[in-house]
Coordinates of C-alpha atoms in Angstrom, one line a residue:
Chain U
Q1 CA -76.3 -53.1 -42.4
V2 CA -74.7 -49.7 -43.2
Q3 CA -71.1 -49.7 -44.4
L4 CA -68.7 -46.9 -43.6
Q5 CA -65.4 -45.9 -45.2
E6 CA -63.1 -43.1 -44.0
S7 CA -60.9 -41.2 -46.4
G8 CA -58.6 -38.2 -46.4
P9 CA -55.0 -37.1 -46.3
G10 CA -52.7 -39.4 -44.3
L11 CA -50.3 -36.6 -43.4
V12 CA -51.2 -33.1 -42.1
K13 CA -48.8 -30.4 -41.1
P14 CA -48.9 -29.0 -37.6
S15 CA -51.2 -26.0 -37.1
Q16 CA -53.2 -27.0 -40.2
T17 CA -56.7 -28.4 -40.5
L18 CA -57.3 -32.1 -40.6
S19 CA -60.2 -33.0 -43.0
L20 CA -61.7 -36.4 -43.3
T21 CA -64.7 -37.9 -45.0
C22 CA -66.8 -40.9 -44.1
S23 CA -68.7 -42.4 -47.1
V24 CA -71.8 -44.2 -46.2
T25 CA -73.4 -47.1 -48.2
G26 CA -76.5 -49.1 -47.3
G27 CA -78.1 -46.2 -45.6
S28 CA -78.8 -42.5 -45.9
V29 CA -77.0 -39.9 -43.8
S30 CA -80.0 -37.6 -43.9
S31 CA -82.8 -40.0 -43.1
G32 CA -84.3 -41.3 -39.9
A33 CA -82.9 -41.0 -36.4
N34 CA -79.3 -41.8 -37.4
F35 CA -76.4 -40.6 -35.4
W36 CA -72.9 -40.5 -37.0
S37 CA -69.8 -40.2 -34.8
W38 CA -66.1 -39.8 -35.2
I39 CA -63.8 -41.6 -32.8
R40 CA -60.0 -41.7 -32.8
Q41 CA -57.3 -43.9 -31.4
P42 CA -53.6 -43.0 -31.1
A43 CA -51.3 -45.8 -31.8
G44 CA -51.2 -48.3 -28.9
K45 CA -53.8 -46.3 -26.9
G46 CA -57.5 -46.2 -26.2
L47 CA -60.5 -44.8 -27.9
E48 CA -61.6 -41.2 -27.7
W49 CA -65.0 -40.0 -28.9
I50 CA -64.7 -36.8 -30.9
G51 CA -68.2 -35.9 -31.7
R52 CA -71.4 -36.8 -33.6
V53 CA -73.8 -35.3 -36.1
Y54 CA -77.4 -36.2 -36.3
S55 CA -79.3 -36.7 -39.6
S56 CA -80.8 -33.3 -38.9
G57 CA -77.4 -31.7 -38.9
K58 CA -77.3 -31.0 -35.2
T59 CA -73.9 -31.7 -33.6
N60 CA -72.4 -32.7 -30.2
Y61 CA -68.7 -32.5 -29.5
N62 CA -66.3 -33.8 -26.9
L63 CA -65.8 -30.9 -24.6
S64 CA -62.1 -31.3 -24.8
L65 CA -62.1 -30.8 -28.5
K66 CA -65.1 -28.6 -29.0
S67 CA -63.2 -25.4 -29.9
R68 CA -61.4 -27.1 -32.8
V69 CA -63.8 -29.6 -34.3
A70 CA -66.6 -29.5 -36.8
I71 CA -68.7 -32.4 -38.0
S72 CA -71.2 -32.1 -40.8
V73 CA -73.5 -34.0 -43.1
D74 CA -73.2 -33.9 -46.8
A75 CA -76.5 -35.4 -48.0
S76 CA -75.8 -34.9 -51.7
N77 CA -72.8 -37.3 -51.5
N78 CA -74.1 -39.4 -48.5
Q79 CA -71.1 -38.5 -46.5
I80 CA -70.1 -37.3 -43.1
S81 CA -67.1 -34.9 -42.7
L82 CA -64.8 -34.1 -39.9
K83 CA -62.6 -31.0 -39.6
L84 CA -60.1 -30.5 -36.8
D85 CA -58.3 -27.2 -36.6
S86 CA -54.8 -26.3 -35.4
V87 CA -53.6 -29.9 -35.2
T88 CA -50.5 -31.0 -33.3
A89 CA -48.6 -34.2 -33.0
A90 CA -51.1 -35.2 -30.3
D91 CA -53.8 -35.5 -32.9
T92 CA -51.9 -38.3 -34.7
A93 CA -54.3 -41.2 -34.6
V94 CA -56.5 -43.7 -36.5
Y95 CA -59.8 -41.9 -37.1
F96 CA -63.0 -44.0 -37.2
C97 CA -66.5 -43.1 -38.2
A98 CA -69.3 -45.1 -36.7
T99 CA -73.0 -45.2 -36.3
E100 CA -74.8 -45.3 -33.0
Q101 CA -77.9 -47.1 -31.8
F102 CA -79.7 -45.1 -29.2
Y103 CA -82.8 -45.7 -27.3
Y104 CA -84.2 -43.9 -24.3
G105 CA -87.5 -45.2 -22.8
P106 CA -89.4 -44.9 -19.6
L107 CA -87.8 -48.0 -18.1
I108 CA -84.6 -48.6 -20.0
G109 CA -82.1 -46.9 -22.3
Y110 CA -79.1 -48.0 -24.3
Q111 CA -76.5 -46.6 -26.6
Y112 CA -73.7 -48.3 -28.5
F113 CA -71.7 -48.0 -31.7
D114 CA -72.9 -50.7 -34.0
S115 CA -71.2 -50.1 -37.4
W116 CA -67.7 -48.8 -37.8
G117 CA -65.5 -47.9 -40.7
P118 CA -62.1 -49.6 -41.0
G119 CA -60.3 -46.4 -39.8
T120 CA -57.8 -44.2 -41.5
L121 CA -54.4 -43.2 -40.0
V122 CA -53.7 -39.5 -39.9
T123 CA -50.2 -38.4 -39.0
V124 CA -49.4 -34.8 -37.9
S125 CA -45.9 -34.0 -38.9
S126 CA -43.9 -31.3 -40.8
Chain E
D1 CA -66.7 -36.0 -17.1
I2 CA -67.4 -39.5 -16.1
Q3 CA -64.2 -41.5 -16.0
M4 CA -64.1 -45.2 -16.8
T5 CA -61.3 -47.3 -15.2
Q6 CA -60.7 -50.8 -16.4
S7 CA -58.7 -53.5 -14.6
P8 CA -56.6 -55.3 -15.2
S9 CA -54.9 -53.7 -18.2
Y10 CA -53.5 -57.1 -19.3
V11 CA -54.7 -60.6 -18.9
S12 CA -52.9 -63.8 -20.0
A13 CA -54.9 -66.9 -19.9
S14 CA -55.3 -70.3 -21.6
V15 CA -57.9 -71.8 -23.9
G16 CA -60.9 -72.9 -21.9
D17 CA -60.2 -70.5 -19.0
R18 CA -62.7 -68.1 -17.6
I19 CA -61.7 -64.5 -17.2
T20 CA -63.4 -61.4 -15.8
I21 CA -62.6 -57.8 -16.8
A22 CA -63.7 -55.0 -14.5
C23 CA -64.9 -51.5 -15.4
R24 CA -65.5 -48.9 -12.8
A25 CA -67.3 -45.6 -13.4
S26 CA -66.5 -42.4 -11.5
E27 CA -70.2 -42.1 -10.8
G28 CA -73.3 -44.1 -11.3
I29 CA -74.2 -44.8 -14.9
S30 CA -77.4 -46.7 -14.6
N31 CA -77.5 -49.2 -17.5
W32 CA -75.6 -47.0 -20.0
L33 CA -72.7 -49.4 -20.5
A34 CA -71.4 -51.2 -23.5
W35 CA -68.4 -53.5 -24.2
Y36 CA -66.3 -53.7 -27.3
Q37 CA -63.7 -56.1 -28.7
Q38 CA -60.9 -54.8 -30.9
K39 CA -58.5 -57.0 -32.7
P40 CA -55.2 -55.6 -34.1
G41 CA -55.7 -53.3 -37.1
K42 CA -59.5 -53.6 -36.9
A43 CA -62.3 -51.4 -35.8
P44 CA -63.9 -52.2 -32.4
K45 CA -66.9 -54.5 -32.5
V46 CA -69.8 -54.2 -30.0
L47 CA -70.3 -57.3 -27.8
I48 CA -72.7 -56.1 -25.2
Y49 CA -74.9 -53.1 -24.5
G50 CA -77.2 -52.0 -21.7
I51 CA -74.8 -53.8 -19.3
S52 CA -75.8 -57.3 -20.2
T53 CA -77.6 -57.5 -23.6
L54 CA -75.6 -59.6 -26.0
Q55 CA -75.3 -58.1 -29.5
S56 CA -76.7 -60.4 -32.2
G57 CA -74.2 -62.9 -33.4
V58 CA -71.9 -62.6 -30.3
P59 CA -71.2 -66.0 -28.7
S60 CA -72.9 -66.7 -25.5
R61 CA -69.6 -67.2 -23.7
F62 CA -69.5 -63.4 -23.3
R63 CA -71.5 -62.1 -20.4
G64 CA -71.9 -58.6 -19.0
S65 CA -73.0 -57.8 -15.5
G66 CA -72.9 -55.1 -12.8
S67 CA -74.7 -52.0 -11.6
G68 CA -74.2 -48.5 -10.3
T69 CA -70.5 -47.9 -10.8
D70 CA -69.1 -51.4 -11.0
F71 CA -69.4 -53.6 -14.1
S72 CA -67.7 -56.6 -15.5
L73 CA -67.3 -58.6 -18.7
T74 CA -66.8 -62.3 -18.3
I75 CA -65.6 -64.6 -21.0
S76 CA -66.2 -68.2 -20.1
S77 CA -64.2 -70.9 -21.9
L78 CA -61.8 -68.7 -23.7
Q79 CA -61.2 -69.4 -27.4
P80 CA -58.1 -68.5 -29.4
E81 CA -60.1 -65.9 -31.4
D82 CA -60.9 -64.0 -28.1
S83 CA -57.4 -62.6 -28.1
A84 CA -58.1 -58.9 -28.4
V85 CA -58.4 -55.6 -26.5
Y86 CA -61.7 -55.1 -24.7
Y87 CA -63.1 -51.6 -23.9
C88 CA -66.1 -50.5 -21.8
Q89 CA -67.9 -47.3 -22.8
Q90 CA -70.5 -45.3 -20.9
A91 CA -73.3 -43.1 -22.2
H92 CA -74.9 -42.0 -19.0
S93 CA -73.5 -38.5 -19.7
F94 CA -75.0 -38.5 -23.2
P95 CA -74.4 -36.6 -25.5
Q96 CA -70.9 -37.0 -24.0
L97 CA -69.4 -40.5 -24.1
T98 CA -66.2 -42.0 -22.6
F99 CA -64.4 -45.2 -23.0
G100 CA -62.3 -47.2 -20.5
G101 CA -58.6 -47.5 -21.1
G102 CA -58.8 -51.1 -22.4
T103 CA -57.8 -54.6 -21.3
K104 CA -55.6 -56.7 -23.5
V105 CA -56.4 -60.4 -23.4
E106 CA -53.7 -62.7 -24.5
I107 CA -54.3 -66.4 -25.0

């Protein structure tokens, strides 16, 4: 099973750009029908899907964050990256990367996140 | 946006008890529903997808059910290791996804 590990600065100043990387082992970010998502969780709160990138490089973003977020594939390093612009204290959270299983057939369909990184805490503060 | 509302937000139960967590969608989501378990300081772990399909390795005491807008996760015969926060998640509006607010289960 694929393993994921998030990394990046733990502290970002307000108005700056949050940049995180998700390193992938046991699988390739650029092969097959793989979906790679970022999800975040403020302390003591619920989960918020941020967006995904497909192995092709195509992206989908949460409409509430779309104007500030960019997710990309770095095939040479087998990594997924997240950039979130103009951060505020409200962006303080644990950030997870995760893979999705997705199937859409004539009779049934399903989607779920099956592998997750351990998460990395990002604090937005001056 | 499809909103997912879980209830209750907190459950206290004893070992061996049976509990049910509800998840209501703001509109019909067909079978695009998954359940996750999250323990403190850990990433969520998928328990069930497609409303009722148990993920490999998940104990059979976990059961998902429901249809349309109303779904539930039942844990029969609670075990100490079931203490966690449980989340539902819909994918009917794929590529957009939303999670429920979570239910904390204390044993």
